[in-house]
XYZ file of C-alpha atoms in Angstrom:
552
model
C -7.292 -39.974 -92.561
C -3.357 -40.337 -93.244
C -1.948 -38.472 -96.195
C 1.119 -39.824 -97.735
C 3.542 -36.969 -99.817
C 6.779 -37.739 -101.408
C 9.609 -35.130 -100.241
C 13.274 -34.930 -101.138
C 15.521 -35.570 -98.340
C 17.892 -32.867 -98.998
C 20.441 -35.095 -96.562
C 20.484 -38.047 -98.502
C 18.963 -36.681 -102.140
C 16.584 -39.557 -101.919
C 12.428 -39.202 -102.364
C 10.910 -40.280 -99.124
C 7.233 -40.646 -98.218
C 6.441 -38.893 -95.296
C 2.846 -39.507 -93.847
C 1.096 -35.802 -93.245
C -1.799 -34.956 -91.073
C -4.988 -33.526 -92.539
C -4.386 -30.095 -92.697
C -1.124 -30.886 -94.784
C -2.750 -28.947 -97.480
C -2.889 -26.122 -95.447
C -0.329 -25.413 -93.959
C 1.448 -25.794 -97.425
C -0.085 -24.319 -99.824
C -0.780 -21.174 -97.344
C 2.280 -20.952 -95.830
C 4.232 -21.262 -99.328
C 1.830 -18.831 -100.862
C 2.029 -14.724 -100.790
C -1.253 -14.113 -99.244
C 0.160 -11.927 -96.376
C 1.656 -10.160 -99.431
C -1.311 -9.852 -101.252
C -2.888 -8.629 -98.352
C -0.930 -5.744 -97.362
C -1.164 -4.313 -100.751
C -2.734 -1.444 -100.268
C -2.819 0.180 -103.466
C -4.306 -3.275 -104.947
C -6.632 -2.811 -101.949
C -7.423 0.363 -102.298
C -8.238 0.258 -106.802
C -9.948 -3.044 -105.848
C -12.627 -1.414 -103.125
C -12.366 1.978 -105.720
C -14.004 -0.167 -108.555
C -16.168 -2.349 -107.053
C -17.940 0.871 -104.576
C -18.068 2.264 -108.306
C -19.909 -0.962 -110.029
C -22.287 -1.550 -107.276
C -23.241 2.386 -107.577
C -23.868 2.023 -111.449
C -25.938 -1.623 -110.825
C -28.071 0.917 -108.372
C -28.393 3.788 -111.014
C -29.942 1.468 -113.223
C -32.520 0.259 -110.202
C -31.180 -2.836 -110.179
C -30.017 -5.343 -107.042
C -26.551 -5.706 -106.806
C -25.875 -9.272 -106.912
C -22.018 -10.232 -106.737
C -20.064 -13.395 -108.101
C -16.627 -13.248 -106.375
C -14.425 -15.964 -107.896
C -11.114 -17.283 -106.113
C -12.364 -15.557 -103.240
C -9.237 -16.692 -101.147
C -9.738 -14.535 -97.742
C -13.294 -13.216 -98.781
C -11.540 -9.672 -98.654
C -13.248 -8.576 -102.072
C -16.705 -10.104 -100.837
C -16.677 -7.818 -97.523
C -15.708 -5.118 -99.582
C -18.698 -5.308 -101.867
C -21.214 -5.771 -99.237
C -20.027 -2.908 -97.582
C -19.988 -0.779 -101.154
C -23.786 -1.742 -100.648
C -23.929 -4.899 -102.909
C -27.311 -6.884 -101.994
C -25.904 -10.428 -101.677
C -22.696 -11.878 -103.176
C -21.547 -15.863 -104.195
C -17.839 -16.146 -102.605
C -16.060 -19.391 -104.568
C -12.931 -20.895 -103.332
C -11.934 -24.526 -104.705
C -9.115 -24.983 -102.237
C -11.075 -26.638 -98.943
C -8.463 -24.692 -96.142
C -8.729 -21.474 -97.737
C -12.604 -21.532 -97.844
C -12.970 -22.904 -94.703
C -10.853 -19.593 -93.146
C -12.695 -17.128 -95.809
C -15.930 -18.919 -93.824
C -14.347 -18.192 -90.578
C -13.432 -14.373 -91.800
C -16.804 -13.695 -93.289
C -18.556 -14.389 -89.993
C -15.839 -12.807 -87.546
C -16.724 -9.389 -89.525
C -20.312 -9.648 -89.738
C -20.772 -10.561 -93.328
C -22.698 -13.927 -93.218
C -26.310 -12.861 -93.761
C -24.734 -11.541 -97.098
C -22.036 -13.450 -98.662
C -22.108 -17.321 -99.406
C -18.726 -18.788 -99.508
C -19.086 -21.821 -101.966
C -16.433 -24.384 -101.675
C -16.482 -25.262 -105.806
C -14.443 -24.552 -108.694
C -16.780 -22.313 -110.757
C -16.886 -24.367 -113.664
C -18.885 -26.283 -111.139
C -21.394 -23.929 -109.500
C -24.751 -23.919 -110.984
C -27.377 -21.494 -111.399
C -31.158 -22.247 -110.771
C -33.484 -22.711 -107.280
C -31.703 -25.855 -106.259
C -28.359 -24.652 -107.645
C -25.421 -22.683 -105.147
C -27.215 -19.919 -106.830
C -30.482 -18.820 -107.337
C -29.856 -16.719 -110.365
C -27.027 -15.165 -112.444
C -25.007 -12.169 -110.594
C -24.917 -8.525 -111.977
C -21.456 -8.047 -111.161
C -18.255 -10.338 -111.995
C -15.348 -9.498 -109.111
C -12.202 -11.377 -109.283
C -8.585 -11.848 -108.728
C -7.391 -14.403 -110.492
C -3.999 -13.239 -112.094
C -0.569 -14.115 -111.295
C 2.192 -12.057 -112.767
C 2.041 -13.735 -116.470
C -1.759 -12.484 -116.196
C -3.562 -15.743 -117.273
C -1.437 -18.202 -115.552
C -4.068 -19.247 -113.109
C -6.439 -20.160 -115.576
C -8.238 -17.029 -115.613
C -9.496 -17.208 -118.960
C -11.074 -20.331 -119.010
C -12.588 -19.316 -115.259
C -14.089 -15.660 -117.412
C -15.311 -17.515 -120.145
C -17.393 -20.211 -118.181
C -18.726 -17.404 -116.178
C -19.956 -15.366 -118.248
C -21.578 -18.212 -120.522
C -23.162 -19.495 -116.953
C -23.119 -17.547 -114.084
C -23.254 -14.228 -114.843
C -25.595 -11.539 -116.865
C -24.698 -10.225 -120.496
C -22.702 -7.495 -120.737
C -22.722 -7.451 -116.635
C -20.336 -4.926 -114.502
C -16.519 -6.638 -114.250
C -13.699 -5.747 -111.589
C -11.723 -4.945 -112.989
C -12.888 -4.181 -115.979
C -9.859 -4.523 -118.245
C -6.368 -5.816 -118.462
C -3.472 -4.673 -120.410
C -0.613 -6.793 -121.176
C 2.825 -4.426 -122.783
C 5.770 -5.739 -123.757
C 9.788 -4.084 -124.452
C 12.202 -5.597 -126.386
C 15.389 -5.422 -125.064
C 19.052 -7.323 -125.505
C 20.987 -8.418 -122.539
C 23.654 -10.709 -122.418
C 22.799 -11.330 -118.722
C 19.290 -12.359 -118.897
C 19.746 -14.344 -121.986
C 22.477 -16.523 -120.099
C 20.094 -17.873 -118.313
C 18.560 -19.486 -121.366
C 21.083 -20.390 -123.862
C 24.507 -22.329 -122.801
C 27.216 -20.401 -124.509
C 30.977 -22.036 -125.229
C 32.873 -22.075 -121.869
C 36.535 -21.302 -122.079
C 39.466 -22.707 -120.163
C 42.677 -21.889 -120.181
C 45.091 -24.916 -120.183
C 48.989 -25.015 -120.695
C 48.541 -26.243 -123.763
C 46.649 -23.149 -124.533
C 42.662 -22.402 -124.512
C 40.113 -25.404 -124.818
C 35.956 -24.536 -125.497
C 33.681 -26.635 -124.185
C 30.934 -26.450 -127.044
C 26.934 -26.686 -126.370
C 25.282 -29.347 -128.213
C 23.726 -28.474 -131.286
C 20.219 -29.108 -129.962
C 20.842 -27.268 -126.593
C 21.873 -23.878 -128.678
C 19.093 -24.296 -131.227
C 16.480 -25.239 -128.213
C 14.379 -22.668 -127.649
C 14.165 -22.942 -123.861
C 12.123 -23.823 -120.553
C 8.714 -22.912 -121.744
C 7.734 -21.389 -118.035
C 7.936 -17.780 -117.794
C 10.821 -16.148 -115.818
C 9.216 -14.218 -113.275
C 11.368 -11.464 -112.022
C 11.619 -7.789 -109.954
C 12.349 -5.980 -113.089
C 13.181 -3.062 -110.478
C 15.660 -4.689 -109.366
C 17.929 -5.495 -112.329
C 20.796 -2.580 -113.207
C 19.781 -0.701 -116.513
C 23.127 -1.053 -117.444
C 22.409 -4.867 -117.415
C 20.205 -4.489 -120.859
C 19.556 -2.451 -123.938
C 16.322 -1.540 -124.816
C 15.518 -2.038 -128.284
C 11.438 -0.284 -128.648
C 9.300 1.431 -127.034
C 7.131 -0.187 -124.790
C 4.475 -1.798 -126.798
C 0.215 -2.378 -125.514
C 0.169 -6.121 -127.240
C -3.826 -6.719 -126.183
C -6.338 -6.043 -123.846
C -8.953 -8.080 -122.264
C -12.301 -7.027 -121.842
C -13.528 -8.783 -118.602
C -17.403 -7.620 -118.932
C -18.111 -9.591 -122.125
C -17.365 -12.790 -122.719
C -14.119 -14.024 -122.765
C -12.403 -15.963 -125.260
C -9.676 -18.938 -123.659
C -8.513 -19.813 -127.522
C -5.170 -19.611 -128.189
C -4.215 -16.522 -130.301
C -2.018 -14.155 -131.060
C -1.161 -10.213 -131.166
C 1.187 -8.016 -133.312
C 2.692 -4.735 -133.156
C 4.863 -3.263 -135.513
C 7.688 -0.960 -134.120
C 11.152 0.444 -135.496
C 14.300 -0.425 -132.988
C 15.535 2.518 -131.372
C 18.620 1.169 -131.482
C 20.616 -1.337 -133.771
C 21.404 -4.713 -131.806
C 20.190 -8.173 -131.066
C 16.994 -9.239 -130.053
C 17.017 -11.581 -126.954
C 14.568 -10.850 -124.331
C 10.996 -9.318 -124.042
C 10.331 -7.710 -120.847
C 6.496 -7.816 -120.253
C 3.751 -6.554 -117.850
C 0.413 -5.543 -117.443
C -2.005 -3.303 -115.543
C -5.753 -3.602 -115.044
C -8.253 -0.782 -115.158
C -10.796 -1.050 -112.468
C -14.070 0.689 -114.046
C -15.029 0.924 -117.955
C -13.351 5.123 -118.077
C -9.954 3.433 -116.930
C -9.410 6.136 -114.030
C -8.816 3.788 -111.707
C -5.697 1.287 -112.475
C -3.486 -0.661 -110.677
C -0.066 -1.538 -113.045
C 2.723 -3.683 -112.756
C 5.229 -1.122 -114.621
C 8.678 -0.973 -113.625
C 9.892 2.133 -112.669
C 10.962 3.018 -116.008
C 8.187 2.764 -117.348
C 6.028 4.186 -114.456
C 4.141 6.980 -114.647
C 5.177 7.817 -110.880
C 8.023 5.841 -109.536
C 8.147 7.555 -106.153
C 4.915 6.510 -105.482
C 5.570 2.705 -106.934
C 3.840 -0.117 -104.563
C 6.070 -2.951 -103.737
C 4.929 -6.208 -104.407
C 6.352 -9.693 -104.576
C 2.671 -11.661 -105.565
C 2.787 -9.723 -108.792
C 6.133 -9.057 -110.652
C 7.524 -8.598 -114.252
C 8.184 -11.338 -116.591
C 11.378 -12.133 -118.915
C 10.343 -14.101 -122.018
C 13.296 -15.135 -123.824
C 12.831 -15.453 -128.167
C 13.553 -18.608 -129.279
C 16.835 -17.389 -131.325
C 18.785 -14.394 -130.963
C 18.303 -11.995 -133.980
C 19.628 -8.956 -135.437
C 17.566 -5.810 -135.825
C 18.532 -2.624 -137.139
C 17.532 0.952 -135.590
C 14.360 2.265 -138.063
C 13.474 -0.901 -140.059
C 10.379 -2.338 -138.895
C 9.529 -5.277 -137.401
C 6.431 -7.015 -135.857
C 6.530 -8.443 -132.026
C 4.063 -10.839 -131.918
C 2.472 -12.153 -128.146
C 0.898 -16.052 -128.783
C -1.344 -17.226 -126.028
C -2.970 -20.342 -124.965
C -5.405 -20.422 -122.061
C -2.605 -20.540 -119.396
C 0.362 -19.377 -121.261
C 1.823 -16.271 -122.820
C 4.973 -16.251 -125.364
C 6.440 -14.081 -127.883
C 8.416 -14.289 -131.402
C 9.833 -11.901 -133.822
C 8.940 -11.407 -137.535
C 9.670 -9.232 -140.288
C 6.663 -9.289 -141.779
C 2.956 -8.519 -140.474
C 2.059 -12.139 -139.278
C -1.078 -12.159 -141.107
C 0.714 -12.090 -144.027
C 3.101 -15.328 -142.650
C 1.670 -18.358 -142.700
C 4.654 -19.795 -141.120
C 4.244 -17.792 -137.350
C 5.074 -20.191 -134.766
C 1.399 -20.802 -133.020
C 2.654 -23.685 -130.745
C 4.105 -22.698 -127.012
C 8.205 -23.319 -127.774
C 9.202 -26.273 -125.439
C 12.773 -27.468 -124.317
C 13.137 -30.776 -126.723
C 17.634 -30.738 -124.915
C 16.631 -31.814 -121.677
C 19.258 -29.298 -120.341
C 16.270 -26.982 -119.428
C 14.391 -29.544 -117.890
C 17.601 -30.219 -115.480
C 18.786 -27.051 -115.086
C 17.311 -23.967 -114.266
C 17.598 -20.462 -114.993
C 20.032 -19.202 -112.302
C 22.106 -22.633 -113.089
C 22.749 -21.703 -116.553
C 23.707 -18.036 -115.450
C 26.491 -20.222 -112.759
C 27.672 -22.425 -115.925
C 27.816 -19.463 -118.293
C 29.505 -17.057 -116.022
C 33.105 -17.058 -117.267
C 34.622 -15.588 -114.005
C 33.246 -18.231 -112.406
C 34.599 -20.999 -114.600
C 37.901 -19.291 -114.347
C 38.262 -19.365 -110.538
C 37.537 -23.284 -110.652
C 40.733 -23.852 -112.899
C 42.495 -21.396 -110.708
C 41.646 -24.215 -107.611
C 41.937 -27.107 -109.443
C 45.648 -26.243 -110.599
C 46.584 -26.421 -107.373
C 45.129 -29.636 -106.501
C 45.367 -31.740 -110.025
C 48.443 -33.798 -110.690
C 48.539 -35.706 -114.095
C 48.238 -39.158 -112.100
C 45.034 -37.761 -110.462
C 42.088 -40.218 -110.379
C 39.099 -37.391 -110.087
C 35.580 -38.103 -108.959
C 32.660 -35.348 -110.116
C 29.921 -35.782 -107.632
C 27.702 -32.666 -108.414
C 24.213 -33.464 -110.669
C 25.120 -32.489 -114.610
C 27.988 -30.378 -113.307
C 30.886 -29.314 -116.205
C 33.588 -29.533 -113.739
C 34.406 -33.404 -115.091
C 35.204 -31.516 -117.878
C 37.228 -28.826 -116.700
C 39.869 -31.657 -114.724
C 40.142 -33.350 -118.197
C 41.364 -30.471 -119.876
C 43.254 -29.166 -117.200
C 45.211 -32.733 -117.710
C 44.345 -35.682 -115.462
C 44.472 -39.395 -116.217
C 41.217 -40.260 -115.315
C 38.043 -38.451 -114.485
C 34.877 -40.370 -113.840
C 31.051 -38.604 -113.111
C 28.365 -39.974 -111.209
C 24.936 -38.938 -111.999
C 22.514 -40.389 -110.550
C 19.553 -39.278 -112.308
C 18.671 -40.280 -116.036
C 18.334 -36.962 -117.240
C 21.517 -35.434 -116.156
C 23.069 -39.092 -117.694
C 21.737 -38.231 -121.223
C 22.472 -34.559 -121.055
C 25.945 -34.985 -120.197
C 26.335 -37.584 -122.797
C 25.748 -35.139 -125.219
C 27.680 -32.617 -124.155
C 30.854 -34.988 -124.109
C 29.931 -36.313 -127.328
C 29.760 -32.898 -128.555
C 32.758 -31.915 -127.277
C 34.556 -35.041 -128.471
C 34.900 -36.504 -124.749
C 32.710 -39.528 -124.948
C 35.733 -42.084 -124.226
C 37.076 -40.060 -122.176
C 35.331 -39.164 -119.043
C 33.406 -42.364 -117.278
C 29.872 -41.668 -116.459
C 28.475 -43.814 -113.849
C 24.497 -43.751 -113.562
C 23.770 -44.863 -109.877
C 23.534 -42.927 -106.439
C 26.980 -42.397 -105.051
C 26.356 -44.440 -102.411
C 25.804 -47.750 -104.194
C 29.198 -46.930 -106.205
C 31.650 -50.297 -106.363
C 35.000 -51.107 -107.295
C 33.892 -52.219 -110.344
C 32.690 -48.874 -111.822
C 35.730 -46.688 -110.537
C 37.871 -50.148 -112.249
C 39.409 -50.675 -109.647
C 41.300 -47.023 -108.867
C 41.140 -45.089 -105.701
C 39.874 -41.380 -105.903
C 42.529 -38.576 -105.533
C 40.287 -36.205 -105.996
C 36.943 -35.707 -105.214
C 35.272 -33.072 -106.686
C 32.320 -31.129 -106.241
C 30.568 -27.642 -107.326
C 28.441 -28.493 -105.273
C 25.343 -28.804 -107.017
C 22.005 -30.713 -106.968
C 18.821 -30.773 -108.287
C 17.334 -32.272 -105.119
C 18.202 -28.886 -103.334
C 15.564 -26.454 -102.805
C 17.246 -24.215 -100.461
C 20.888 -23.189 -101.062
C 21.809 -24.791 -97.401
C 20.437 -28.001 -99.033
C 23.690 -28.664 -101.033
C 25.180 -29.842 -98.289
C 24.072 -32.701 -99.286
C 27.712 -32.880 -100.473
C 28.448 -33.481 -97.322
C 26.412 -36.770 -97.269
C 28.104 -37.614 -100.603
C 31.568 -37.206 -99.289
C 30.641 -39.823 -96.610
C 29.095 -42.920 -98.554
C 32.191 -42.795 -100.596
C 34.625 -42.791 -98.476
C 36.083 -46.097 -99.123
C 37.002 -45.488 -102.304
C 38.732 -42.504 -101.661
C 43.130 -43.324 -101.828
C 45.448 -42.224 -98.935
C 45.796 -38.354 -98.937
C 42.882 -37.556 -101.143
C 42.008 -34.203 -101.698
C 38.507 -33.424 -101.260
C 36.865 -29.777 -102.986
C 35.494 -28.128 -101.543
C 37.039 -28.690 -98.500
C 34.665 -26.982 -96.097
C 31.484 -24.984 -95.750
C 30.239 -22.376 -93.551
C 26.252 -20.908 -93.048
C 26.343 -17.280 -92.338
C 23.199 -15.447 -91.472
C 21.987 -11.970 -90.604
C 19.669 -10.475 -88.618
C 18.237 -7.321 -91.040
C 14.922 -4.954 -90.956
C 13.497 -5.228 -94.641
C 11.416 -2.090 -96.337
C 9.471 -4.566 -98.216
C 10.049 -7.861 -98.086
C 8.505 -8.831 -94.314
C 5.377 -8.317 -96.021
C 5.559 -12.112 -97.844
C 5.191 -13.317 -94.260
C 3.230 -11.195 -92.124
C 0.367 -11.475 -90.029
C -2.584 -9.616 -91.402
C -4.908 -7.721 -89.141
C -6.894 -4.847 -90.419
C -6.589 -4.636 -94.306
C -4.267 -1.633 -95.689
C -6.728 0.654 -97.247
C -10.014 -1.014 -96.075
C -11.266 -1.882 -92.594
C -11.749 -5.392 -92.169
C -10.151 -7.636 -89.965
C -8.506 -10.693 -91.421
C -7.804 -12.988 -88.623
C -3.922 -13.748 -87.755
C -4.352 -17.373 -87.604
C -5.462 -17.448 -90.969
C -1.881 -18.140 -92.391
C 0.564 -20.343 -90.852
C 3.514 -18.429 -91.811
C 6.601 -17.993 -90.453
C-alpha cells in the first residue's frame, strides 16, 4: 500500500507529496510524541500504580472481581500495572493501529496476555455483551487521557461514553479526580505574544509608529492554548494579581458531563494593575481521600519544589483575556473558566456571572488573520522594540534615498521600516494569501497602501513587470517564513536570494548577508528524557521494549 503526505520543502517553501511506506504513521506520530517522556516519569508512575493497587484492593473488599477498562492504553504500562495490583482481567483500548500493535507486543514480552486484551478501537466503539470486545461492563475505569490543558484529548467525551456504556455505576476511577487552578497575573512579556502593540522607529525626520489594525488590537487572539514551562519564566517577568484560584473539579467515578460550561470564583487583586494573562494548571488525585496526587504546580505554587518532577508531556498553560483590563487591589472580581469538550478559556467580570447574561459562552477566535499567520513567539520578535531598533540601526547603513528595496520574508514589517527610514521604492512579496490580506491592512492602517507594492506570487515566478521595470538595490530579509518548522529552515532565504537573482541591479546589497549554524554538544538534567529509550519503567518493574519508539 503507498501512502501519499504533503510536506513543506523547507528549501524551496513549496508543499510536495512525498510517497511514505506503511509504517509512516508510526514512525511519526511516535517519534514526534513524548512517550519516552511520559515514560520515565516516575512520580506519574509511581501515583498511577499507588491508586490503581488501592482500587483493585477496595473492588476485593467488597468481594467483587476486579475487572479493568484501560482507555488510551498507549504502551499497556497501566494494564500491567493493574494485573499485577491483582486485577482479574482488564480491556486495554488504543485507536492508533502502531501503538496497539507495540502495547500487543509489550503485553506478551512481560507475561500479561492471559490477562489483558488490547483492543484496537476508539471506545466510543467497543461494545459490551457476549459477542461484544467485552463480555460485561468493568469495575474499574483507568486512564490517561490528559494533555496539559486537561481535556484537550477529548477526555470528556471518552468519560462520558464510558461510563454510560462500558463501565459500572458509581465504579472505582484512576484517578479519581482532577483539579484545574488558575492565577491571574499581568505581564507585558507574555501578553506580547498575543496583542501587536505600535512599533516605533526613529527616522531623521523624527519618530514614526507603525499602528496595529483596529481589528488585530481588538482580536482576541489564537484560540489554542499556550502551553509553556511556567518554571522556567523569571518572576520578575509578571505580576501576580490573586491568589491561586481551584476553578472546578472533575469527578471521574460518576458520569461525566462533555457540555460546555463554565466556573466562577470571586477574588480581590492583591495588587492594583492590569489583567492580561491567566496562568493555569491542574493536579489529579489518585483515590477518592485525595492522599495520593500527582500536580502540575509550578514551583511557586508547589507544596515541595525541591522535590518537583520534571516533565515536558505535561506543562502549564498561558491563557491570554481577550482585552487587557484594569483591576484594583481589594475590589472584587469574578474569574470565570468556560469549557467546551476539548477546550478551556477564561474571561473577567465584575459581577457574579450568574447574574450577567452577557458572559461570553463561545471559545474567543482570531477573526485578524494575524494570529492565524503568525504565532506566538513571532509576535514577541515583531513587538520586541530592541529588536526593531537594531534593524534601523542596519538598514541606515545600507539605504540610500534612490534605493529600490525588495522584502522577501512572509508578513514581515521590515517593508515598512525601509519606507520610513526614506527609500524611493519598496515592494513585498508574499506569497501566501493570508500574509497578502494581513499586510494590506496593516498598510492601510498605517496610511501606506500606495506606497509599498505588494506582489502576491512565489519569488521565484517574480517578472519585470511587477518590480515595473526597476532593478533591486536592496534585498531584504528578516528572515522569516511560515513554511519553517525548524529555525535552520529559514534558510530558505537562501533559496529566495537565488531565484531572484536577475532582478537584482549591479552592486546590490543583500541582508542579511550571511548565516552561520552553531551547535553544541551538552549533557541535559531533564530534557534527554523526551527521547530516550525506555527499559524498565521508573517506579514499576516492567520492561517496555526499546524498539518500541523510533526516536532519535
Amino acid at each position: 500500500m503507498k501512502i501519499f503526505c504533503s510536506r513543506a520543502n523547507p528549501t524551496t517553501g513549496s508543499v510536495e507529496w512525498l510517497e511514505e511506506d506503511e509504517h509512516y504513521d508510526y514512525h511519526q506520530e511516535i517519534a514526534r510524541s513524548s512517550y519516552a517522556d511520559m515514560l520515565h516519569d516516575k512520580d506519574r508512575n509511581v501515583k498511577y500504580y499507588q491508586g490503581i493497587r488501592a482500587a483493585v484492593s477496595r473492588v476485593k473488599d467488597r468481594g467483587q472481581k476486579a475487572l479493568v477498562l484501560d482507555i488510551g492504553t498507549g504502551t499497556g504500562l497501566l494494564s500491567m500495572m493493574a494485573v499485577t495490583a491483582g486485577a482479574d482481567f482488564c480491556y486495554a483500548i488504543e485507536v492508533f493501529k502502531p501503538m496497539a500493535d507495540a502495547a500487543v507486543k509489550i503485553v506478551e514480552k512481560n507475561g500479561f496476555s492471559d490477562k489483558i486484551k488490547v483492543i484496537n478501537k476508539h471506545s466510543t466503539e467497543v461494545t459490551v455483551g457476549p459477542e461484544g470486545d467485552m463480555p460485561c461492563r468493568a469495575n474499574i475505569l483507568v486512564t490517561e487521557l490528559f494533555d496539559t490543558e486537561l481535556i484537550g484529548e477529548g477526555a470528556l467525551p471518552s468519560y462520558e461514553h464510558a461510563h454510560r456504556h462500558l463501565v459500572e455505576e458509581n465504579c472505582e476511577a484512576v484517578p479519581h479526580r482532577a483539579t484545574v487552578y488558575a492565577q491571574l497575573v499581568e505581564s507585558g512579556r507574555m501578553w506580547s505574544w498575543n496583542k501587536l502593540f505600535p512599533i516605533h522607529v526613529q527616522t531623521s525626520l523624527g519618530e514614526q509608529v507603525i499602528v496595529p489594525p483596529v481589528d488585530v488590537e481588538s482580536c482576541p487572539g489564537a484560540p489554542s492554548v499556550c502551553d509553556i514551562q511556567l518554571n522556567q519564566v523569571s518572576p520578575a517577568d509578571f505580576t501576580v494579581l490573586s491568589d491561586v484560584l481551584p476553578m472546578f473539579s472533575i469527578d471521574f467515578s460518576k458520569q461525566v458531563s462533555s457540555s460546555a460550561a463554565c466556573h466562577s470564583r470571586r477574588f480581590e487583586p492583591l495588587t492594583s494593575g492590569r489583567a492580561q494573562v491567566v496562568l493555569s494548571w491542574w493536579d489529579i488525585e489518585m483515590d477518592p481521600e485525595g492522599k495520593i496526587k500527582c500536580t502540575m504546580a509550578p514551583f511557586w505554587a508547589h507544596s515541595d519544589p525541591e522535590e518537583m518532577q520534571w516533565r515536558d508531556h505535561w506543562m502549564q498553560c498561558v491563557y491570554f483575556l481577550p482585552q487587557e483590563e484594569p483591576v484594583v487591589q481589594g475590589s472584587a472580581l469574578y474569574l470565570v473558566a468556560h469549557h467546551d469538550d476539548y477546550c478551556v478559556w477564561y474571561s473577567l467580570q465584575r459581577t457574579s456571572p450568574e447574574k450577567n447574561e452577557r458572559v461570553r459562552q463561545m471559545r474567543p477566535v482570531c477573526d485578524c488573520q494575524a494570529h492565524l499567520l503568525w504565532n506566538r513567539p513571532r509576535f514577541g520578535e515583531i513587538n520586541d522594540q530592541d529588536r526593531t531598533d537594531r534593524y534601523v540601526q542596519a538598514l541606515r547603513t545600507v539605504l540610500k534615498p534612490d534605493s529600490v528595496c525588495l522584502c522577501v520574508s512572509d508578513g514581515s514589517l521590515l517593508s515598512v521600516l525601509a519606507h520610513h527610514l526614506g527609500v524611493e521604492q519598496v515592494f513585498t512579496v508574499e506569497s501566501s494569501a493570508a500574509s497578502h490580506k494581513l499586510l494590506r491592512k496593516i498598510f492601510k492602517a498605517n496610511h501606506l497602501e500606495d506606497k509599498i507594492n505588494i506582489i502576491e506570487k512565489r519569488p521565484e515566478l517574480l517578472t519585470n513587470e511587477d518590480l515595473q521595470g526597476r532593478k533591486v538595490s536592496l534585498l531584504l530579509g528578516e528572515p522569516f517564513f511560515t513554511t519553517s518548522l525548524l529555525p535552520w529552515h529559514n534558510l530558505y532565504f537562501w533559496y529566495v536570494r537565488t531565484a531572484v537573482d536577475q532582478h537584482l541591479g549591479p552592486g546590490a546589497m543583500v541582508m542579511p548577508q550571511a548565516a552561520s549554524l552553531h551547535a553544541v554538544v551538552v549533557e541535559f538534567r531533564d530534557l534527554w528524557r523526551i527521547r530516550s529509550p525506555c527499559g524498565d519503567c521508573e517506579g514499576f518493574d516492567v520492561h517496555i521494549m526499546d524498539d518500541m519508539i523510533k526516536a532519535g
